[in-house]
Amino acid sequence: MNIRNTMKLSNETVAILKNYASINQNIQFKQGNTLSTISPQKNILTTAEISEDIPNTFAIYDLNKLLGALSLFEKTPELDVGETKLNIHNGEYELDYVYGDPAMLVLPPEKKLDFPDPEINFKMSKDAYDACLKAAQVLALPELVVHGDGSKIFLVATDTNNNSSDEFRNEVGTTDKDFQMVFKIENMKMMSGDYDVVVSSKGISHFKNANSNLEYWIATEASSNYEG
């Protein structure tokens, strides 16, 4: 008996995949209900729990190309997960999409990230995040800084290498510490949303979406400092 391993991707999962494609064009769909990817520079790692059950593990070399293939179908297509290819169909049309070789892809580590105890924590609203990214774009600012002045925590869109840089600030929390944790805007790839944020002085941060099982780990820049 030939058992079909079929799934359909929800709009929410497609949105996550579009986000992941901006981090890494490679992805491995692993059996189960978790997606994960890592940037080629290994400075952004992310995982998400999805509503679908992925029947078998398979690798995709160019995720944007797969998303483009899915967009050819007006009705949400079914995906038959074969041994060497996806068969994508919706009753009218059918497309065979060949898998990539996992050995040729940049894939996340199997081992769970060992996150150090964070010294900084705050809640970052969707509005605060979106406003800082927009300001950075409008003002051509290359960095997002989590700044603590011993009293308050600010998200700051700025250029730390330019003393006369424009700055856009947004208060996001309180602290009794002094610190400046620097992120490149180009690494701020999270989907828009509310996040619980923790940052370690050892160079790593964790952004947990407050409304879904979507998480990002992003490295801070070497120019960061934490005085405590």
Coordinates of C-alpha atoms in Angstrom, one line a residue:
M1 CA 0.0 0.0 0.0
N2 CA 1.4 3.4 -1.0
I3 CA 1.0 5.9 1.9
R4 CA 1.0 9.5 0.9
N5 CA 2.9 11.9 3.1
T6 CA 0.9 15.0 2.4
M7 CA 0.7 18.4 4.1
K8 CA -0.7 21.9 3.4
L9 CA 1.0 25.1 4.6
S10 CA -1.0 27.7 6.5
N11 CA -0.7 31.4 5.8
E12 CA 1.0 31.7 9.2
T13 CA 3.7 29.1 8.2
V14 CA 4.2 30.7 4.8
A15 CA 4.8 34.1 6.5
I16 CA 7.4 32.4 8.8
L17 CA 9.1 30.8 5.8
K18 CA 9.2 34.2 4.0
N19 CA 10.9 35.6 7.1
Y20 CA 13.4 32.7 7.3
A21 CA 14.2 33.2 3.6
S22 CA 15.5 36.7 4.5
I23 CA 17.9 35.0 7.0
N24 CA 19.1 32.1 4.9
Q25 CA 18.1 30.8 1.5
N26 CA 18.7 27.2 2.7
I27 CA 16.3 25.4 5.0
Q28 CA 15.7 21.8 6.1
F29 CA 12.2 20.8 6.9
K30 CA 12.5 18.3 9.7
Q31 CA 10.0 15.7 10.6
G32 CA 7.7 17.1 13.3
N33 CA 6.3 20.6 13.8
T34 CA 9.4 22.7 14.3
L35 CA 11.1 25.0 11.7
S36 CA 14.6 26.3 12.3
T37 CA 17.3 28.2 10.4
I38 CA 20.6 30.0 10.9
S39 CA 22.2 32.8 9.0
P40 CA 25.3 31.9 6.9
Q41 CA 27.4 34.1 9.2
K42 CA 26.0 32.0 12.2
N43 CA 25.0 35.2 14.0
I44 CA 21.2 34.7 13.8
L45 CA 19.5 31.5 14.9
T46 CA 15.7 31.0 15.0
T47 CA 13.1 28.4 15.7
A48 CA 9.3 28.3 15.4
E49 CA 6.6 25.8 16.2
I50 CA 4.1 25.5 13.4
S51 CA 0.6 24.0 13.2
E52 CA 1.5 21.5 10.4
D53 CA 3.0 18.1 11.0
I54 CA 6.0 17.7 8.6
P55 CA 5.8 14.0 7.6
N56 CA 9.5 13.5 6.5
T57 CA 12.7 15.4 6.6
F58 CA 13.8 17.1 3.4
A59 CA 16.1 20.0 2.4
I60 CA 15.5 23.0 0.2
Y61 CA 18.4 24.9 -1.4
D62 CA 16.5 28.1 -2.4
L63 CA 13.6 28.8 -0.1
N64 CA 12.5 31.9 -2.1
K65 CA 12.3 29.8 -5.2
L66 CA 10.0 27.3 -3.4
L67 CA 7.9 30.1 -2.1
G68 CA 7.6 31.4 -5.6
A69 CA 6.6 28.0 -6.8
L70 CA 3.8 27.9 -4.2
S71 CA 2.6 31.3 -5.3
L72 CA 1.9 29.9 -8.7
F73 CA -1.2 28.2 -7.2
E74 CA -4.3 30.3 -6.6
K75 CA -5.8 27.7 -4.2
T76 CA -3.7 26.5 -1.3
P77 CA -1.9 23.4 -2.8
E78 CA -1.2 20.1 -1.2
L79 CA 2.5 19.1 -0.8
D80 CA 3.2 15.4 -1.2
V81 CA 6.6 14.8 0.5
G82 CA 8.4 12.2 -1.6
E83 CA 11.9 10.7 -1.3
T84 CA 13.6 13.1 -3.8
K85 CA 11.1 15.8 -4.5
L86 CA 7.9 17.6 -3.4
N87 CA 4.9 17.1 -5.6
I88 CA 2.8 20.3 -5.3
H89 CA -0.7 20.2 -6.6
N90 CA -4.2 21.6 -6.2
G91 CA -6.4 19.5 -8.5
E92 CA -5.8 21.7 -11.5
Y93 CA -2.0 22.1 -11.6
E94 CA 0.9 20.0 -10.5
L95 CA 4.6 20.8 -10.0
D96 CA 7.5 18.7 -9.0
Y97 CA 10.1 20.5 -6.9
V98 CA 13.4 18.7 -6.4
Y99 CA 15.1 18.7 -3.0
G100 CA 18.6 20.1 -2.2
D101 CA 21.5 18.2 -0.8
P102 CA 21.7 18.7 3.0
A103 CA 25.5 18.5 2.8
M104 CA 25.6 21.6 0.6
L105 CA 23.5 23.7 2.9
V106 CA 24.1 26.0 5.9
L107 CA 21.9 24.3 8.6
P108 CA 21.4 25.0 12.3
P109 CA 23.3 22.9 14.8
E110 CA 21.5 19.8 16.2
K111 CA 22.5 20.7 19.7
K112 CA 20.4 23.3 21.6
L113 CA 22.1 26.6 22.2
D114 CA 23.7 27.0 25.6
F115 CA 22.5 30.5 26.6
P116 CA 24.4 32.2 29.4
D117 CA 22.6 33.9 32.3
P118 CA 21.3 37.2 30.9
E119 CA 21.9 40.5 32.8
I120 CA 19.4 42.6 30.8
N121 CA 15.7 41.9 30.2
F122 CA 12.7 43.9 29.0
K123 CA 9.5 43.7 26.9
M124 CA 9.7 45.1 23.4
S125 CA 6.3 46.0 21.9
K126 CA 5.5 45.6 18.2
D127 CA 5.2 49.4 18.0
A128 CA 8.6 50.1 19.6
Y129 CA 10.3 47.6 17.3
D130 CA 8.6 48.8 14.1
A131 CA 9.2 52.4 15.0
C132 CA 13.0 51.9 15.5
L133 CA 13.4 49.9 12.3
K134 CA 11.5 52.5 10.4
A135 CA 13.6 55.3 11.9
A136 CA 16.8 53.5 11.0
Q137 CA 15.6 53.1 7.4
V138 CA 14.4 56.8 7.1
L139 CA 17.6 58.2 8.7
A140 CA 20.0 55.6 7.1
L141 CA 21.2 54.5 10.6
P142 CA 23.1 51.2 10.6
E143 CA 22.6 50.1 14.2
L144 CA 20.0 49.3 16.9
V145 CA 21.3 49.8 20.4
V146 CA 19.8 48.5 23.7
H147 CA 21.0 51.3 26.0
G148 CA 20.8 51.3 29.8
D149 CA 21.7 54.6 31.6
G150 CA 21.4 53.3 35.2
S151 CA 17.7 54.1 35.3
K152 CA 15.9 53.4 32.0
I153 CA 16.4 51.0 29.0
F154 CA 16.1 52.5 25.6
L155 CA 16.0 51.1 22.1
V156 CA 18.1 53.5 20.0
A157 CA 18.5 53.6 16.2
T158 CA 21.9 55.2 15.7
D159 CA 25.4 55.0 14.3
T160 CA 27.8 54.4 17.2
N161 CA 30.8 55.2 14.9
N162 CA 29.5 58.8 14.3
N163 CA 29.5 61.2 17.2
S164 CA 27.2 63.5 15.4
S165 CA 24.8 60.8 14.3
D166 CA 21.0 61.2 14.3
E167 CA 19.3 59.2 17.1
F168 CA 15.8 57.8 17.5
R169 CA 15.0 56.7 21.0
N170 CA 12.2 54.6 22.5
E171 CA 12.0 53.8 26.2
V172 CA 11.3 50.1 26.8
G173 CA 12.1 49.3 30.4
T174 CA 14.0 50.1 33.6
T175 CA 17.4 49.1 34.9
D176 CA 20.0 50.0 37.6
K177 CA 22.9 49.0 35.2
D178 CA 24.8 50.9 32.5
F179 CA 25.2 49.2 29.2
Q180 CA 25.2 49.6 25.4
M181 CA 24.5 46.4 23.5
V182 CA 24.9 47.0 19.8
F183 CA 23.1 45.2 17.0
K184 CA 23.5 45.7 13.3
I185 CA 20.2 46.7 11.7
E186 CA 20.8 44.1 9.0
N187 CA 20.7 41.4 11.7
M188 CA 17.3 42.5 13.1
K189 CA 15.3 40.0 11.0
M190 CA 12.5 39.2 13.5
M191 CA 9.0 39.2 12.3
S192 CA 7.0 42.2 13.5
G193 CA 5.5 41.5 16.9
D194 CA 5.7 41.8 20.7
Y195 CA 8.8 40.2 22.2
D196 CA 10.3 39.2 25.6
V197 CA 13.9 40.1 25.3
V198 CA 17.0 39.0 27.3
V199 CA 20.6 40.0 26.5
S200 CA 23.8 38.6 27.9
S201 CA 27.0 40.6 28.2
K202 CA 28.7 37.6 26.7
G203 CA 27.5 38.6 23.3
I204 CA 24.2 36.9 22.7
S205 CA 20.5 37.9 22.9
H206 CA 17.2 36.0 22.9
F207 CA 13.9 37.4 21.5
K208 CA 10.8 35.3 22.3
N209 CA 7.6 36.3 20.6
A210 CA 5.0 37.0 23.2
N211 CA 2.1 35.5 21.2
S212 CA 3.6 32.5 19.5
N213 CA 6.4 29.9 19.7
L214 CA 8.7 31.9 17.6
E215 CA 12.2 32.6 18.9
Y216 CA 15.4 34.3 17.7
W217 CA 18.9 34.3 19.1
I218 CA 21.0 37.2 17.7
A219 CA 24.7 38.0 18.4
T220 CA 25.6 41.5 19.7
E221 CA 28.5 43.4 18.1
A222 CA 32.0 43.5 19.6
S223 CA 31.6 47.3 20.2
S224 CA 29.0 46.5 22.9
N225 CA 29.8 47.2 26.6
Y226 CA 28.3 46.2 29.9
E227 CA 29.4 48.0 33.0
G228 CA 26.9 46.5 35.4

